[in-house]
Amino acid sequence: MRPAAVVLLLATLPLLTAGRACSTEPLNVLLITLDTTRADRLTPYGLMDASMPALERLAREGIVFDQASTVAPLTLPAHTSLFTGRLPPAHGIRDNSDPRLAGEHVTLAEVLQARGYRTAAFVGSAVLDADRGLAQGFAMYRSAVEPDDRPGSSLQRRGDAVVSDAIAWLGQAPRSPFLLWTHLYDPHRPYDPPEPYRSRFSDPYIAEIAFADAQIGRLIDELDRRELLDRTLVIVAGDHGESLGEHGERNHGIFVYESVLRVPLMMRVPGLPPSRIAALVRLTDVMPTLLELVGVEAPTADGISVAGMMTGAVPDLELEAYAESRYPLRFGWSPLGALRDGRFKVIDAPRPELYDLSRDPFELTNLYEKRRPLADAMIRRLRALQAAAAETSPAEHSEVPGELRQRLSALGYASGSAREPPESGRDLPDPKDCFREEPPSSPAAQRECFARAGR
């Protein structure tokens, strides 16, 4: 439901835009996604002893969502949910190597292209190559297929090259509305920040984020220079975080703790004052919100528009956030699911977990046995959400194509098949019982894990 006050405010949003009184031109859209970026490693979210001028500017001038949650700790499922507003069981992309997005799913780019928007995408990783399905609706889609002089460069492009392409495209775009998506892969392992960031920061992960921030600054400056910033809706969103050793996981992909699920989300909306929103929002809410802000009806989605919270026309919504990880199936382990509802978060695993995030933000004290009725009710709700979403999915799981397997392996992802779990869903080892510092890659190591898990 959209209150009349919200509809009226959003309908007149172009008239409120600073610096262009009485303009009725549609808003442009600049969407920047940050790969593998934890919210708590950004200065607008409390990181000290670092400088990230572009993100700090967006935080001062825009709306910061303090509790934004992704749907999966993997790049392709998360981005697919962002662009479709659907949960992974609904759109069918539940692993980086799943079959491409089915054509019947409608993407943000398709919706805006149909409304006359010029569309372009410049992405930094082969995980998001055009053959993965997100090129739907983009007239221009450049991914990491042209190598430079660095090893492995055909699999990823550094942020400065990605942004240079985006800036060049802006120079060719007419003044008609546009959707420009820029994906910065730099904070992903292996961390290899260029100078002067490598020397400036002792933590190479923070150095990569600071380098990405500089590229965001280049885009913002270009919009300013072309007098487009006050006619452009700017969104910065993380796809997932990074464990950085928490819970024994160095990278991401296996677990569904907040270190990989809580992501940055900021929006600079011409005409809206800056604010911070403490309520929980989801990556699936980005597309419906963005489309309402530009005055376009959204297709069917699992997410909802949170524009009313942004304008202050409605109180903060009480939303629940679904997430999943199918990546453990590659090692013969159980998949994981998570549901956050208010202060509590449940993890559906062979040994379930329940956390009170208000008192235990690092998820160190499992309350499952103490609060079992609550936890079991949340697990039932999680499974019902999963089943309902899966009923709408046209995609089917298949073996990993050889070429894609090689690309993902070169980027650090395990090969193999993310097969369906047994019917009971609880006949595989719990990843908690198997995980050390890195997932075991050999059959012998996997057999050892099964033995340690009592299987």
Short mmCIF file of C-alpha atoms in Angstrom, two decimals:
data_model
loop_
_atom_site.label_atom_id
_atom_site.label_comp_id
_atom_site.label_asym_id
_atom_site.label_seq_id
_atom_site.Cartn_x
_atom_site.Cartn_y
_atom_site.Cartn_z
CA MET A 1 0.00 0.00 0.00
CA ARG A 2 1.26 3.47 -0.89
CA PRO A 3 -0.26 6.31 1.17
CA ALA A 4 -1.60 9.23 -0.85
CA ALA A 5 0.89 11.57 0.82
CA VAL A 6 3.79 9.48 -0.45
CA VAL A 7 2.39 9.28 -3.96
CA LEU A 8 1.86 13.04 -4.05
CA LEU A 9 5.34 13.78 -2.77
CA LEU A 10 7.01 11.41 -5.20
CA ALA A 11 4.94 12.68 -8.11
CA THR A 12 6.22 16.19 -7.44
CA LEU A 13 9.78 15.12 -6.66
CA PRO A 14 11.27 16.53 -9.90
CA LEU A 15 9.83 19.94 -8.99
CA LEU A 16 11.70 19.93 -5.69
CA THR A 17 15.12 19.26 -7.13
CA ALA A 18 17.69 21.80 -5.97
CA GLY A 19 19.09 23.98 -8.70
CA ARG A 20 16.50 23.22 -11.34
CA ALA A 21 13.25 24.81 -10.22
CA CYS A 22 10.14 23.92 -12.21
CA SER A 23 11.94 21.20 -14.16
CA THR A 24 9.86 18.16 -15.06
CA GLU A 25 12.68 16.11 -16.61
CA PRO A 26 12.87 12.49 -15.39
CA LEU A 27 15.65 11.71 -12.98
CA ASN A 28 18.74 9.94 -14.26
CA VAL A 29 19.93 6.91 -12.28
CA LEU A 30 23.53 6.11 -11.31
CA LEU A 31 23.79 2.74 -9.56
CA ILE A 32 27.17 1.83 -8.09
CA THR A 33 27.65 -1.63 -6.60
CA LEU A 34 30.59 -2.41 -4.34
CA ASP A 35 31.65 -6.04 -4.38
CA THR A 36 32.58 -7.80 -1.12
CA THR A 37 32.19 -4.65 1.00
CA ARG A 38 31.27 -4.79 4.67
CA ALA A 39 29.24 -1.87 5.94
CA ASP A 40 31.30 -1.58 9.11
CA ARG A 41 34.49 -1.06 7.09
CA LEU A 42 33.19 2.24 5.67
CA THR A 43 33.65 5.58 7.41
CA PRO A 44 29.93 6.54 7.09
CA TYR A 45 29.21 3.39 9.11
CA GLY A 46 31.66 4.12 11.89
CA LEU A 47 35.13 3.11 10.65
CA MET A 48 37.75 5.33 12.26
CA ASP A 49 41.23 6.35 11.11
CA ALA A 50 40.41 6.32 7.40
CA SER A 51 39.25 8.79 4.79
CA MET A 52 36.60 7.98 2.18
CA PRO A 53 35.60 11.41 0.86
CA ALA A 54 33.12 10.31 -1.80
CA LEU A 55 31.12 8.02 0.46
CA GLU A 56 31.25 10.62 3.23
CA ARG A 57 29.83 13.20 0.84
CA LEU A 58 27.01 10.87 -0.18
CA ALA A 59 26.27 10.24 3.50
CA ARG A 60 26.13 13.99 4.20
CA GLU A 61 23.91 14.75 1.22
CA GLY A 62 21.85 11.56 1.00
CA ILE A 63 20.07 8.86 2.92
CA VAL A 64 22.06 6.21 4.75
CA PHE A 65 20.45 2.87 5.57
CA ASP A 66 22.14 1.60 8.72
CA GLN A 67 20.74 -1.93 8.50
CA ALA A 68 20.68 -3.12 4.89
CA SER A 69 20.77 -6.87 4.32
CA THR A 70 21.72 -8.90 1.27
CA VAL A 71 20.21 -12.21 0.17
CA ALA A 72 23.35 -14.30 -0.28
CA PRO A 73 27.11 -14.03 0.31
CA LEU A 74 27.85 -14.42 -3.41
CA THR A 75 28.07 -11.84 -6.19
CA LEU A 76 25.74 -13.20 -8.85
CA PRO A 77 22.75 -14.17 -6.64
CA ALA A 78 22.98 -10.86 -4.77
CA HIS A 79 23.15 -8.71 -7.90
CA THR A 80 20.34 -10.69 -9.50
CA SER A 81 18.12 -9.98 -6.49
CA LEU A 82 19.05 -6.30 -6.62
CA PHE A 83 18.09 -6.03 -10.30
CA THR A 84 14.89 -8.12 -10.11
CA GLY A 85 13.65 -7.46 -6.57
CA ARG A 86 13.19 -11.23 -6.20
CA LEU A 87 14.64 -13.69 -3.70
CA PRO A 88 17.14 -16.28 -5.00
CA PRO A 89 14.64 -19.19 -4.88
CA ALA A 90 12.34 -17.09 -7.08
CA HIS A 91 14.82 -15.95 -9.73
CA GLY A 92 16.72 -19.23 -9.66
CA ILE A 93 20.26 -17.83 -9.33
CA ARG A 94 21.48 -19.32 -6.07
CA ASP A 95 25.17 -19.81 -6.85
CA ASN A 96 27.69 -17.97 -9.00
CA SER A 97 27.70 -20.86 -11.46
CA ASP A 98 23.97 -21.42 -11.81
CA PRO A 99 22.35 -21.24 -15.25
CA ARG A 100 21.87 -17.71 -16.55
CA LEU A 101 18.88 -15.67 -15.45
CA ALA A 102 15.77 -16.79 -17.31
CA GLY A 103 14.50 -14.28 -19.84
CA GLU A 104 11.01 -14.14 -18.33
CA HIS A 105 12.37 -12.32 -15.29
CA VAL A 106 12.09 -8.54 -15.65
CA THR A 107 15.11 -6.48 -14.63
CA LEU A 108 15.46 -2.88 -13.56
CA ALA A 109 17.27 -2.10 -16.80
CA GLU A 110 14.45 -3.54 -18.90
CA VAL A 111 11.84 -1.49 -17.04
CA LEU A 112 13.73 1.78 -17.50
CA GLN A 113 14.77 1.04 -21.07
CA ALA A 114 11.09 0.55 -21.94
CA ARG A 115 10.46 4.04 -20.50
CA GLY A 116 13.01 5.64 -22.83
CA TYR A 117 16.09 5.50 -20.61
CA ARG A 118 19.51 5.04 -22.18
CA THR A 119 21.11 2.11 -20.38
CA ALA A 120 24.74 1.13 -19.89
CA ALA A 121 26.64 -1.17 -17.54
CA PHE A 122 30.35 -1.41 -16.81
CA VAL A 123 31.28 -4.28 -14.50
CA GLY A 124 34.55 -5.36 -12.98
CA SER A 125 34.32 -9.15 -12.73
CA ALA A 126 33.78 -12.16 -14.98
CA VAL A 127 31.23 -13.38 -12.41
CA LEU A 128 28.92 -10.73 -13.92
CA ASP A 129 29.81 -11.29 -17.57
CA ALA A 130 27.04 -10.63 -20.07
CA ASP A 131 26.36 -14.37 -20.43
CA ARG A 132 25.21 -14.55 -16.79
CA GLY A 133 21.88 -12.86 -17.58
CA LEU A 134 22.08 -9.34 -16.15
CA ALA A 135 22.74 -7.77 -19.54
CA GLN A 136 18.96 -7.86 -20.10
CA GLY A 137 17.83 -4.31 -20.79
CA PHE A 138 21.29 -2.78 -21.18
CA ALA A 139 22.07 -1.28 -24.59
CA MET A 140 25.75 -1.19 -23.58
CA TYR A 141 27.24 -3.89 -21.35
CA ARG A 142 30.98 -4.13 -20.89
CA SER A 143 32.40 -6.76 -18.59
CA ALA A 144 35.85 -8.07 -17.72
CA VAL A 145 36.67 -9.70 -21.04
CA GLU A 146 39.50 -7.55 -22.36
CA PRO A 147 42.82 -8.34 -20.60
CA ASP A 148 45.40 -5.74 -19.74
CA ASP A 149 49.03 -6.43 -18.79
CA ARG A 150 48.29 -7.96 -15.36
CA PRO A 151 47.92 -11.73 -14.69
CA GLY A 152 44.29 -12.78 -14.56
CA SER A 153 43.13 -9.42 -15.89
CA SER A 154 40.64 -11.02 -18.29
CA LEU A 155 38.68 -12.13 -15.20
CA GLN A 156 38.48 -8.76 -13.47
CA ARG A 157 38.97 -5.09 -14.26
CA ARG A 158 40.31 -2.57 -11.83
CA GLY A 159 37.93 0.15 -10.74
CA ASP A 160 39.74 3.00 -12.46
CA ALA A 161 39.36 1.28 -15.85
CA VAL A 162 35.68 0.53 -15.18
CA VAL A 163 34.95 4.13 -14.18
CA SER A 164 36.92 5.56 -17.11
CA ASP A 165 34.62 3.61 -19.44
CA ALA A 166 31.57 4.88 -17.56
CA ILE A 167 32.76 8.48 -17.77
CA ALA A 168 33.43 8.11 -21.49
CA TRP A 169 29.90 6.80 -21.96
CA LEU A 170 28.49 9.77 -20.03
CA GLY A 171 30.27 12.04 -22.50
CA GLN A 172 28.36 10.42 -25.35
CA ALA A 173 24.96 10.29 -23.67
CA PRO A 174 22.37 12.92 -24.60
CA ARG A 175 20.44 14.81 -21.95
CA SER A 176 17.65 12.25 -22.06
CA PRO A 177 17.36 10.12 -18.89
CA PHE A 178 19.87 7.34 -18.37
CA LEU A 179 20.55 4.34 -16.17
CA LEU A 180 24.26 3.82 -15.60
CA TRP A 181 25.42 0.82 -13.55
CA THR A 182 29.04 0.70 -12.42
CA HIS A 183 30.31 -2.36 -10.54
CA LEU A 184 33.56 -2.08 -8.56
CA TYR A 185 35.11 -5.46 -7.79
CA ASP A 186 38.29 -4.18 -6.13
CA PRO A 187 37.57 -5.11 -2.47
CA HIS A 188 37.41 -8.79 -3.49
CA ARG A 189 40.38 -11.05 -2.78
CA PRO A 190 43.18 -11.13 -3.69
CA TYR A 191 43.61 -7.64 -2.23
CA ASP A 192 45.98 -5.78 -4.55
CA PRO A 193 45.45 -2.04 -4.04
CA PRO A 194 47.43 0.33 -6.27
CA GLU A 195 49.58 3.11 -4.94
CA PRO A 196 49.25 5.40 -3.08
CA TYR A 197 46.53 3.37 -1.32
CA ARG A 198 48.80 0.37 -0.71
CA SER A 199 51.23 2.52 1.28
CA ARG A 200 48.63 4.73 2.91
CA PHE A 201 46.70 1.93 4.65
CA SER A 202 48.08 -0.92 6.73
CA ASP A 203 45.02 -3.06 5.93
CA PRO A 204 44.92 -3.95 2.20
CA TYR A 205 41.16 -4.58 2.38
CA ILE A 206 40.54 -1.03 3.61
CA ALA A 207 43.00 0.21 0.98
CA GLU A 208 40.93 -1.46 -1.76
CA ILE A 209 37.75 0.16 -0.41
CA ALA A 210 39.47 3.56 -0.30
CA PHE A 211 40.55 3.07 -3.91
CA ALA A 212 36.95 2.23 -4.84
CA ASP A 213 35.84 5.36 -2.99
CA ALA A 214 38.15 7.44 -5.16
CA GLN A 215 36.50 5.97 -8.26
CA ILE A 216 33.06 6.84 -6.88
CA GLY A 217 34.39 10.37 -6.41
CA ARG A 218 35.41 10.51 -10.06
CA LEU A 219 31.86 9.61 -11.12
CA ILE A 220 30.28 12.15 -8.77
CA ASP A 221 32.69 14.85 -9.96
CA GLU A 222 31.85 14.06 -13.58
CA LEU A 223 28.13 14.41 -12.90
CA ASP A 224 28.88 17.71 -11.15
CA ARG A 225 30.99 18.93 -14.05
CA ARG A 226 28.22 18.13 -16.53
CA GLU A 227 25.58 19.71 -14.27
CA LEU A 228 23.84 16.35 -14.00
CA LEU A 229 24.21 15.58 -10.30
CA ASP A 230 21.06 17.44 -9.24
CA ARG A 231 19.09 15.56 -11.89
CA THR A 232 20.49 12.14 -10.95
CA LEU A 233 19.44 9.60 -8.33
CA VAL A 234 22.70 8.09 -7.00
CA ILE A 235 22.63 4.70 -5.28
CA VAL A 236 25.61 2.95 -3.71
CA ALA A 237 25.01 -0.63 -2.57
CA GLY A 238 27.18 -3.52 -1.46
CA ASP A 239 26.39 -6.96 -2.81
CA HIS A 240 27.73 -8.85 0.22
CA GLY A 241 30.41 -8.50 2.85
CA GLU A 242 33.57 -10.35 3.84
CA SER A 243 34.11 -12.54 6.91
CA LEU A 244 37.73 -11.45 7.47
CA GLY A 245 38.35 -14.41 9.74
CA GLU A 246 35.18 -14.16 11.83
CA HIS A 247 33.61 -17.54 12.61
CA GLY A 248 36.68 -19.14 11.03
CA GLU A 249 35.87 -17.96 7.49
CA ARG A 250 38.52 -15.89 5.77
CA ASN A 251 36.50 -14.83 2.72
CA HIS A 252 32.79 -15.32 2.03
CA GLY A 253 30.36 -17.76 0.48
CA ILE A 254 29.80 -20.37 3.18
CA PHE A 255 28.27 -18.73 6.24
CA VAL A 256 25.34 -16.33 6.64
CA TYR A 257 26.51 -14.24 9.58
CA GLU A 258 26.14 -10.46 9.60
CA SER A 259 29.76 -9.97 8.50
CA VAL A 260 28.67 -11.06 5.01
CA LEU A 261 24.97 -10.13 5.07
CA ARG A 262 25.03 -6.53 6.33
CA VAL A 263 25.93 -4.28 3.42
CA PRO A 264 26.22 -0.54 2.80
CA LEU A 265 23.29 1.17 1.12
CA MET A 266 23.10 4.91 0.46
CA MET A 267 20.89 6.97 -1.83
CA ARG A 268 21.30 10.61 -2.83
CA VAL A 269 17.89 11.77 -4.03
CA PRO A 270 17.51 15.25 -5.53
CA GLY A 271 14.96 17.13 -3.48
CA LEU A 272 15.14 14.95 -0.38
CA PRO A 273 17.04 16.08 2.73
CA PRO A 274 19.79 13.87 4.19
CA SER A 275 18.84 11.37 6.88
CA ARG A 276 19.72 8.03 8.42
CA ILE A 277 17.27 5.15 8.54
CA ALA A 278 17.77 2.61 11.32
CA ALA A 279 15.04 0.20 10.18
CA LEU A 280 15.96 -3.04 8.44
CA VAL A 281 15.81 -2.96 4.63
CA ARG A 282 16.77 -5.55 2.02
CA LEU A 283 18.65 -5.60 -1.26
CA THR A 284 15.39 -6.74 -2.86
CA ASP A 285 13.87 -3.37 -1.88
CA VAL A 286 16.27 -1.37 -4.05
CA MET A 287 14.52 -1.85 -7.40
CA PRO A 288 10.96 -1.09 -6.16
CA THR A 289 12.24 1.94 -4.26
CA LEU A 290 14.27 3.30 -7.14
CA LEU A 291 11.39 2.90 -9.59
CA GLU A 292 8.96 4.68 -7.28
CA LEU A 293 11.42 7.53 -6.84
CA VAL A 294 11.60 8.04 -10.61
CA GLY A 295 7.84 7.64 -11.01
CA VAL A 296 7.75 4.25 -12.73
CA GLU A 297 5.55 1.33 -11.71
CA ALA A 298 7.56 -1.66 -10.50
CA PRO A 299 6.94 -5.24 -11.68
CA THR A 300 6.08 -7.99 -9.22
CA ALA A 301 8.82 -8.33 -6.63
CA ASP A 302 9.57 -9.87 -3.25
CA GLY A 303 10.96 -6.53 -2.08
CA ILE A 304 8.91 -3.39 -1.52
CA SER A 305 9.45 0.30 -1.95
CA VAL A 306 10.81 2.02 1.16
CA ALA A 307 10.43 5.49 -0.37
CA GLY A 308 7.86 6.36 2.26
CA MET A 309 10.45 5.90 5.01
CA MET A 310 12.88 8.06 3.05
CA THR A 311 10.43 10.93 2.71
CA GLY A 312 9.19 10.60 6.28
CA ALA A 313 5.63 10.17 5.05
CA VAL A 314 5.30 6.79 6.78
CA PRO A 315 6.94 5.39 9.92
CA ASP A 316 9.75 2.89 9.70
CA LEU A 317 8.54 -0.44 8.36
CA GLU A 318 9.09 -3.69 10.24
CA LEU A 319 10.53 -5.99 7.57
CA GLU A 320 12.06 -9.45 7.74
CA ALA A 321 15.19 -10.31 5.78
CA TYR A 322 15.75 -13.68 4.09
CA ALA A 323 19.19 -14.95 3.11
CA GLU A 324 20.70 -18.23 2.01
CA SER A 325 23.96 -19.93 1.12
CA ARG A 326 24.01 -22.84 -1.32
CA TYR A 327 27.76 -22.72 -1.74
CA PRO A 328 28.37 -25.36 1.01
CA LEU A 329 26.78 -27.94 -1.30
CA ARG A 330 29.95 -27.81 -3.39
CA PHE A 331 31.77 -29.45 -0.49
CA GLY A 332 29.04 -31.94 0.32
CA TRP A 333 27.78 -29.86 3.26
CA SER A 334 24.31 -28.67 4.16
CA PRO A 335 23.04 -25.39 2.68
CA LEU A 336 22.23 -22.61 5.10
CA GLY A 337 19.30 -20.25 5.42
CA ALA A 338 18.83 -17.17 7.56
CA LEU A 339 15.88 -15.02 8.58
CA ARG A 340 16.13 -11.77 10.48
CA ASP A 341 13.01 -10.40 12.12
CA GLY A 342 13.47 -7.45 14.43
CA ARG A 343 16.26 -8.03 16.91
CA PHE A 344 16.37 -11.78 16.35
CA LYS A 345 18.03 -13.75 13.59
CA VAL A 346 17.78 -17.49 13.04
CA ILE A 347 20.13 -19.65 10.97
CA ASP A 348 18.58 -22.82 9.57
CA ALA A 349 21.32 -25.46 9.73
CA PRO A 350 21.62 -29.07 10.95
CA ARG A 351 22.50 -27.45 14.29
CA PRO A 352 20.26 -24.35 14.27
CA GLU A 353 21.36 -20.99 15.62
CA LEU A 354 19.46 -18.04 17.09
CA TYR A 355 20.99 -14.66 17.91
CA ASP A 356 19.76 -11.50 19.58
CA LEU A 357 21.52 -8.94 17.39
CA SER A 358 20.66 -6.06 19.70
CA ARG A 359 22.78 -7.60 22.46
CA ASP A 360 25.08 -9.84 20.42
CA PRO A 361 25.88 -8.10 17.09
CA PHE A 362 28.84 -10.41 16.41
CA GLU A 363 26.68 -13.54 16.80
CA LEU A 364 28.80 -15.23 19.45
CA THR A 365 26.07 -16.63 21.77
CA ASN A 366 23.69 -19.15 20.25
CA LEU A 367 20.30 -18.85 21.99
CA TYR A 368 18.62 -21.69 20.13
CA GLU A 369 18.17 -24.02 23.11
CA LYS A 370 17.07 -21.17 25.41
CA ARG A 371 14.58 -19.70 22.93
CA ARG A 372 13.68 -22.80 20.94
CA PRO A 373 9.95 -22.05 20.36
CA LEU A 374 10.85 -18.65 18.87
CA ALA A 375 13.67 -20.12 16.79
CA ASP A 376 11.58 -23.00 15.45
CA ALA A 377 8.76 -20.63 14.51
CA MET A 378 11.23 -18.44 12.61
CA ILE A 379 12.68 -21.49 10.83
CA ARG A 380 9.19 -22.52 9.73
CA ARG A 381 8.64 -19.02 8.39
CA LEU A 382 12.00 -19.10 6.59
CA ARG A 383 11.22 -22.42 4.93
CA ALA A 384 7.76 -21.21 3.93
CA LEU A 385 9.27 -18.13 2.30
CA GLN A 386 11.78 -20.29 0.49
CA ALA A 387 9.16 -22.73 -0.76
CA ALA A 388 6.76 -20.01 -1.90
CA ALA A 389 9.51 -18.19 -3.80
CA ALA A 390 10.79 -21.40 -5.41
CA GLU A 391 7.34 -22.10 -6.87
CA THR A 392 7.74 -19.09 -9.17
CA SER A 393 11.24 -19.95 -10.42
CA PRO A 394 11.62 -21.23 -13.99
CA ALA A 395 15.32 -22.04 -13.58
CA GLU A 396 16.69 -25.50 -12.91
CA HIS A 397 20.05 -26.49 -11.48
CA SER A 398 22.60 -27.97 -13.85
CA GLU A 399 26.25 -28.90 -13.95
CA VAL A 400 28.79 -26.09 -14.03
CA PRO A 401 29.87 -25.38 -17.64
CA GLY A 402 33.57 -26.08 -18.14
CA GLU A 403 34.53 -22.55 -19.18
CA LEU A 404 32.62 -21.00 -16.30
CA ARG A 405 34.15 -23.49 -13.86
CA GLN A 406 37.61 -22.36 -14.94
CA ARG A 407 36.73 -18.67 -14.60
CA LEU A 408 35.29 -19.10 -11.13
CA SER A 409 38.19 -21.26 -9.99
CA ALA A 410 40.64 -18.59 -11.16
CA LEU A 411 38.74 -16.05 -9.05
CA GLY A 412 39.02 -18.25 -5.96
CA TYR A 413 35.65 -20.04 -6.01
CA ALA A 414 35.44 -23.79 -5.60
CA SER A 415 34.53 -25.90 -8.60
CA GLY A 416 32.00 -28.69 -8.54
CA SER A 417 28.23 -28.78 -8.58
CA ALA A 418 25.88 -26.98 -6.21
CA ARG A 419 23.54 -29.96 -6.33
CA GLU A 420 20.20 -30.17 -4.62
CA PRO A 421 20.37 -31.39 -1.01
CA PRO A 422 18.66 -34.61 0.10
CA GLU A 423 14.91 -34.40 0.50
CA SER A 424 15.14 -33.96 4.26
CA GLY A 425 17.63 -31.13 3.83
CA ARG A 426 19.35 -32.24 7.05
CA ASP A 427 21.32 -35.29 5.93
CA LEU A 428 24.51 -33.38 5.17
CA PRO A 429 27.18 -32.16 7.61
CA ASP A 430 26.79 -28.74 9.17
CA PRO A 431 29.38 -26.34 7.72
CA LYS A 432 30.23 -25.30 11.29
CA ASP A 433 31.52 -28.83 11.90
CA CYS A 434 33.56 -28.90 8.72
CA PHE A 435 34.97 -25.45 8.32
CA ARG A 436 38.47 -24.63 9.38
CA GLU A 437 40.30 -21.70 7.82
CA GLU A 438 39.49 -22.79 4.27
CA PRO A 439 37.04 -25.32 2.85
CA PRO A 440 38.67 -28.71 2.15
CA SER A 441 39.23 -29.10 -1.58
CA SER A 442 40.30 -32.75 -1.77
CA PRO A 443 37.98 -35.77 -1.51
CA ALA A 444 40.06 -37.05 1.41
CA ALA A 445 39.59 -33.79 3.30
CA GLN A 446 35.86 -33.88 2.64
CA ARG A 447 35.67 -37.46 3.94
CA GLU A 448 37.47 -36.32 7.08
CA CYS A 449 34.89 -33.60 7.53
CA PHE A 450 32.05 -36.12 7.27
CA ALA A 451 33.78 -38.28 9.86
CA ARG A 452 34.26 -35.36 12.26
CA ALA A 453 30.60 -34.41 11.77
CA GLY A 454 29.52 -37.92 12.79
CA ARG A 455 28.20 -38.84 9.34
#
